[in-house]
């Protein structure tokens, strides 16, 4: 009798994919935030002078500080807009509706994973910025920006949210026995461009972007684990 009850409960648990996913959402929040604190601690150990010197060297390579580079401004501003709250919110809503309308368990997991990625990346980033309160670079900002600088919200959302879209694309290609090289390459290029655009526009330090990428990547690893368990 006890064995049958345990088997019944165990079966019920396995049939609840969202419960599995939510456990890893919690793990993703903790892991993502922890990565930011660890990198901030490493930066503090290295010293402010070293971090500022590193930031300045990288900024000189990418910042749109000449007439020639300013020709790239329309393209760069378009790329950076894709990482904004409004555009990413529309993408999240659109893809979630698409996935949830499929009425299949796999796509249900995709929808919840994507919605969680959008919401948690912005929420966690906002909280972290209020904790660290790092000012923006002392450069001419080529776009109007508000709030603090560390870690980059665009970098976190590009890696954590858009990265999840490319992960889903890769998983679907694997379902069809196709290679994952294309979504991996496209995802890396897209995410990198959004992050670099923030440096080119002078609104983020390179270390802001790197930390945002690292936090988003930690989130992605946790969500992949969660989706595998949910499947």
CSV table of C-alpha atoms in Angstrom, one decimal:
chain,number,residue,atom,x,y,z
A,1,UNK,CA,0.0,0.0,0.0
A,2,UNK,CA,2.8,2.4,1.0
A,3,UNK,CA,4.7,1.5,-2.2
A,4,UNK,CA,1.6,2.2,-4.3
A,5,UNK,CA,1.0,5.6,-2.6
A,6,UNK,CA,4.7,6.5,-3.2
A,7,UNK,CA,4.5,5.5,-6.8
A,8,UNK,CA,1.3,7.5,-7.3
A,9,UNK,CA,2.9,10.6,-5.7
A,10,UNK,CA,6.1,10.1,-7.7
A,11,UNK,CA,4.1,9.8,-10.9
A,12,UNK,CA,2.1,13.0,-10.1
A,13,UNK,CA,5.4,14.9,-9.5
A,14,UNK,CA,6.9,13.7,-12.8
A,15,UNK,CA,3.8,14.9,-14.6
A,16,UNK,CA,4.2,18.4,-13.3
A,17,UNK,CA,6.9,20.0,-15.5
A,18,UNK,CA,6.3,23.5,-14.4
A,19,UNK,CA,7.1,22.5,-10.8
A,20,UNK,CA,10.5,21.2,-12.0
A,21,UNK,CA,11.1,24.4,-13.9
A,22,UNK,CA,10.2,26.7,-11.0
A,23,UNK,CA,12.8,25.0,-8.8
A,24,UNK,CA,15.4,25.8,-11.3
A,25,UNK,CA,14.1,29.4,-11.7
A,26,UNK,CA,14.9,29.9,-8.1
A,27,UNK,CA,18.3,28.3,-8.5
A,28,UNK,CA,18.9,30.6,-11.5
A,29,UNK,CA,18.1,33.7,-9.6
A,30,UNK,CA,20.5,32.8,-6.8
A,31,UNK,CA,23.2,31.7,-9.2
A,32,UNK,CA,22.9,34.7,-11.5
A,33,UNK,CA,23.1,37.2,-8.6
A,34,UNK,CA,25.9,35.2,-7.0
A,35,UNK,CA,28.0,35.5,-10.1
A,36,UNK,CA,27.6,39.3,-10.0
A,37,UNK,CA,28.7,39.5,-6.4
A,38,UNK,CA,31.7,37.2,-7.1
A,39,UNK,CA,32.9,39.3,-10.0
A,40,UNK,CA,32.4,42.5,-8.0
A,41,UNK,CA,34.5,41.0,-5.2
A,42,UNK,CA,37.2,40.0,-7.7
A,43,UNK,CA,37.2,43.5,-9.0
A,44,UNK,CA,37.5,44.9,-5.5
A,45,UNK,CA,40.5,42.6,-4.8
A,46,UNK,CA,42.2,43.7,-8.0
A,47,UNK,CA,41.7,47.3,-7.2
A,48,UNK,CA,39.8,50.3,-8.7
A,49,UNK,CA,42.8,51.5,-10.7
A,50,UNK,CA,43.2,48.2,-12.6
A,51,UNK,CA,39.5,47.9,-13.4
A,52,UNK,CA,39.4,51.5,-14.6
A,53,UNK,CA,42.5,51.0,-16.7
A,54,UNK,CA,41.0,47.9,-18.3
A,55,UNK,CA,37.7,49.6,-18.9
A,56,UNK,CA,39.4,52.6,-20.6
A,57,UNK,CA,41.6,50.4,-22.8
A,58,UNK,CA,38.6,48.5,-24.1
A,59,UNK,CA,36.4,51.7,-24.5
A,60,UNK,CA,39.1,53.3,-26.7
A,61,UNK,CA,38.8,50.4,-29.1
A,62,UNK,CA,35.0,50.5,-29.4
A,63,UNK,CA,33.6,54.0,-28.5
A,64,UNK,CA,32.2,56.0,-31.4
A,65,UNK,CA,34.6,58.9,-30.9
A,66,UNK,CA,35.4,59.9,-34.4
A,67,UNK,CA,33.5,61.0,-37.6
A,68,UNK,CA,34.3,57.7,-39.3
A,69,UNK,CA,32.9,55.6,-36.4
A,70,UNK,CA,29.8,57.8,-36.0
A,71,UNK,CA,28.6,56.6,-39.4
A,72,UNK,CA,27.8,53.3,-37.6
A,73,UNK,CA,25.5,55.1,-35.1
A,74,UNK,CA,22.2,54.3,-36.9
A,75,UNK,CA,23.1,50.6,-37.0
A,76,UNK,CA,24.4,50.5,-33.4
A,77,UNK,CA,21.4,52.4,-32.0
A,78,UNK,CA,19.1,49.9,-33.7
A,79,UNK,CA,21.0,46.9,-32.3
A,80,UNK,CA,21.0,48.4,-28.8
A,81,UNK,CA,17.2,49.0,-29.0
A,82,UNK,CA,16.7,45.3,-29.4
A,83,UNK,CA,17.9,44.9,-25.8
A,84,UNK,CA,15.6,47.6,-24.4
A,85,UNK,CA,12.8,46.8,-22.0
A,86,UNK,CA,10.0,47.7,-24.5
A,87,UNK,CA,11.3,45.6,-27.4
A,88,UNK,CA,12.3,42.6,-25.3
A,89,UNK,CA,8.8,42.8,-23.6
A,90,UNK,CA,7.1,42.6,-27.0
A,91,UNK,CA,9.3,39.7,-28.0
A,92,UNK,CA,8.6,37.9,-24.7
A,93,UNK,CA,4.9,38.4,-25.1
A,94,UNK,CA,4.8,37.4,-28.7
A,95,UNK,CA,6.9,34.2,-28.3
A,96,UNK,CA,5.0,33.2,-25.1
A,97,UNK,CA,1.7,33.4,-26.9
A,98,UNK,CA,3.1,31.4,-29.8
A,99,UNK,CA,4.5,28.7,-27.5
A,100,UNK,CA,1.5,28.4,-25.2
A,101,UNK,CA,-0.9,28.2,-28.1
A,102,UNK,CA,0.8,25.0,-29.3
A,103,UNK,CA,-0.9,23.1,-26.4
A,104,UNK,CA,2.0,20.6,-26.1
A,105,UNK,CA,3.9,20.0,-22.9
A,106,UNK,CA,7.2,20.8,-24.5
A,107,UNK,CA,6.1,24.2,-25.8
A,108,UNK,CA,4.4,24.9,-22.4
A,109,UNK,CA,7.8,24.5,-20.8
A,110,UNK,CA,9.3,26.8,-23.5
A,111,UNK,CA,6.7,29.5,-22.8
A,112,UNK,CA,7.2,29.5,-19.0
A,113,UNK,CA,11.0,29.3,-19.4
A,114,UNK,CA,11.0,32.3,-21.7
A,115,UNK,CA,8.6,34.4,-19.6
A,116,UNK,CA,10.6,33.6,-16.5
A,117,UNK,CA,13.8,34.6,-18.3
A,118,UNK,CA,12.5,38.0,-19.4
A,119,UNK,CA,11.0,38.8,-16.0
A,120,UNK,CA,13.8,37.6,-13.8
A,121,UNK,CA,16.6,39.1,-15.8
A,122,UNK,CA,15.1,42.6,-15.5
A,123,UNK,CA,14.0,42.2,-11.9
A,124,UNK,CA,17.4,40.8,-10.7
A,125,UNK,CA,19.3,43.4,-12.8
A,126,UNK,CA,17.3,46.3,-11.3
A,127,UNK,CA,17.9,45.0,-7.7
A,128,UNK,CA,21.6,44.5,-8.4
A,129,UNK,CA,22.0,48.0,-9.8
A,130,UNK,CA,20.4,49.5,-6.7
A,131,UNK,CA,22.8,47.5,-4.6
A,132,UNK,CA,26.0,48.5,-6.4
A,133,UNK,CA,25.0,52.0,-7.6
A,134,UNK,CA,27.9,52.4,-10.1
A,135,UNK,CA,27.7,55.5,-12.1
A,136,UNK,CA,27.8,55.6,-15.9
A,137,UNK,CA,31.1,56.2,-17.8
A,138,UNK,CA,32.3,59.8,-17.9
A,139,UNK,CA,31.9,59.9,-21.7
A,140,UNK,CA,29.5,61.7,-24.0
A,141,UNK,CA,26.5,59.3,-24.0
A,142,UNK,CA,25.2,58.9,-27.5
A,143,UNK,CA,21.8,57.8,-26.2
A,144,UNK,CA,19.7,59.1,-23.4
A,145,UNK,CA,20.1,56.7,-20.4
A,146,UNK,CA,18.8,56.5,-16.9
A,147,UNK,CA,19.8,54.6,-13.8
A,148,UNK,CA,23.0,53.0,-12.7
A,149,UNK,CA,25.6,51.1,-14.8
A,150,UNK,CA,26.5,47.8,-13.1
A,151,UNK,CA,25.7,45.3,-14.3
A,152,UNK,CA,24.4,46.1,-17.8
A,153,UNK,CA,20.8,45.3,-18.1
A,154,UNK,CA,21.1,45.0,-21.9
A,155,UNK,CA,23.8,42.4,-21.5
A,156,UNK,CA,21.8,40.4,-19.0
A,157,UNK,CA,18.6,40.5,-21.1
A,158,UNK,CA,20.5,39.7,-24.3
A,159,UNK,CA,22.2,36.7,-22.7
A,160,UNK,CA,19.5,35.5,-20.3
A,161,UNK,CA,16.3,36.2,-22.4
A,162,UNK,CA,17.4,36.2,-26.0
A,163,UNK,CA,19.9,33.5,-25.2
A,164,UNK,CA,17.0,31.4,-24.1
A,165,UNK,CA,15.3,31.9,-27.5
A,166,UNK,CA,18.4,30.6,-29.2
A,167,UNK,CA,18.6,27.7,-26.8
A,168,UNK,CA,14.9,26.8,-27.7
A,169,UNK,CA,15.8,27.0,-31.4
A,170,UNK,CA,18.7,24.7,-30.8
A,171,UNK,CA,16.6,22.2,-28.8
A,172,UNK,CA,14.0,22.2,-31.6
A,173,UNK,CA,16.6,21.5,-34.3
A,174,UNK,CA,17.9,18.7,-32.2
A,175,UNK,CA,14.4,17.2,-32.0
A,176,UNK,CA,14.5,17.1,-35.8
A,177,UNK,CA,18.0,15.6,-35.8
A,178,UNK,CA,19.5,18.8,-37.2
A,179,UNK,CA,22.7,20.4,-36.1
A,180,UNK,CA,22.8,23.2,-33.5
A,181,UNK,CA,25.7,25.1,-35.0
A,182,UNK,CA,23.4,27.7,-36.7
A,183,UNK,CA,21.5,28.8,-33.6
A,184,UNK,CA,24.6,28.8,-31.5
A,185,UNK,CA,26.5,31.0,-34.0
A,186,UNK,CA,23.5,33.3,-34.5
A,187,UNK,CA,22.9,33.6,-30.8
A,188,UNK,CA,26.5,34.4,-29.9
A,189,UNK,CA,26.7,37.0,-32.7
A,190,UNK,CA,23.4,38.6,-31.7
A,191,UNK,CA,24.2,38.7,-28.0
A,192,UNK,CA,27.7,40.0,-28.5
A,193,UNK,CA,26.5,42.8,-30.8
A,194,UNK,CA,24.0,44.0,-28.2
A,195,UNK,CA,26.6,44.1,-25.5
A,196,UNK,CA,29.3,45.8,-27.6
A,197,UNK,CA,26.7,48.4,-28.7
A,198,UNK,CA,26.5,49.6,-25.1
A,199,UNK,CA,30.2,50.2,-25.0
A,200,UNK,CA,30.2,51.9,-28.4
A,201,UNK,CA,27.5,54.3,-27.3
A,202,UNK,CA,29.4,55.2,-24.1
A,203,UNK,CA,26.6,54.2,-21.8
A,204,UNK,CA,28.3,51.3,-20.1
A,205,UNK,CA,31.8,50.2,-19.0
A,206,UNK,CA,33.1,47.0,-20.6
A,207,UNK,CA,33.1,45.4,-17.1
A,208,UNK,CA,29.4,46.2,-16.8
A,209,UNK,CA,28.7,44.3,-20.0
A,210,UNK,CA,31.0,41.4,-19.2
A,211,UNK,CA,29.3,40.9,-15.8
A,212,UNK,CA,25.9,41.1,-17.3
A,213,UNK,CA,26.9,38.4,-19.8
A,214,UNK,CA,28.2,36.2,-17.0
A,215,UNK,CA,25.0,36.6,-14.9
A,216,UNK,CA,22.8,35.9,-17.9
A,217,UNK,CA,24.9,32.8,-18.9
A,218,UNK,CA,24.6,31.4,-15.3
A,219,UNK,CA,20.8,31.8,-15.7
A,220,UNK,CA,20.8,30.0,-19.0
A,221,UNK,CA,22.7,27.0,-17.6
A,222,UNK,CA,20.1,26.7,-14.8
A,223,UNK,CA,17.2,27.0,-17.2
A,224,UNK,CA,18.6,24.4,-19.5
A,225,UNK,CA,18.8,22.0,-16.5
A,226,UNK,CA,15.2,23.0,-15.5
A,227,UNK,CA,13.9,22.3,-19.0
A,228,UNK,CA,15.6,19.0,-19.2
A,229,UNK,CA,14.1,17.9,-15.9
A,230,UNK,CA,10.7,19.2,-17.0
A,231,UNK,CA,10.8,17.2,-20.2
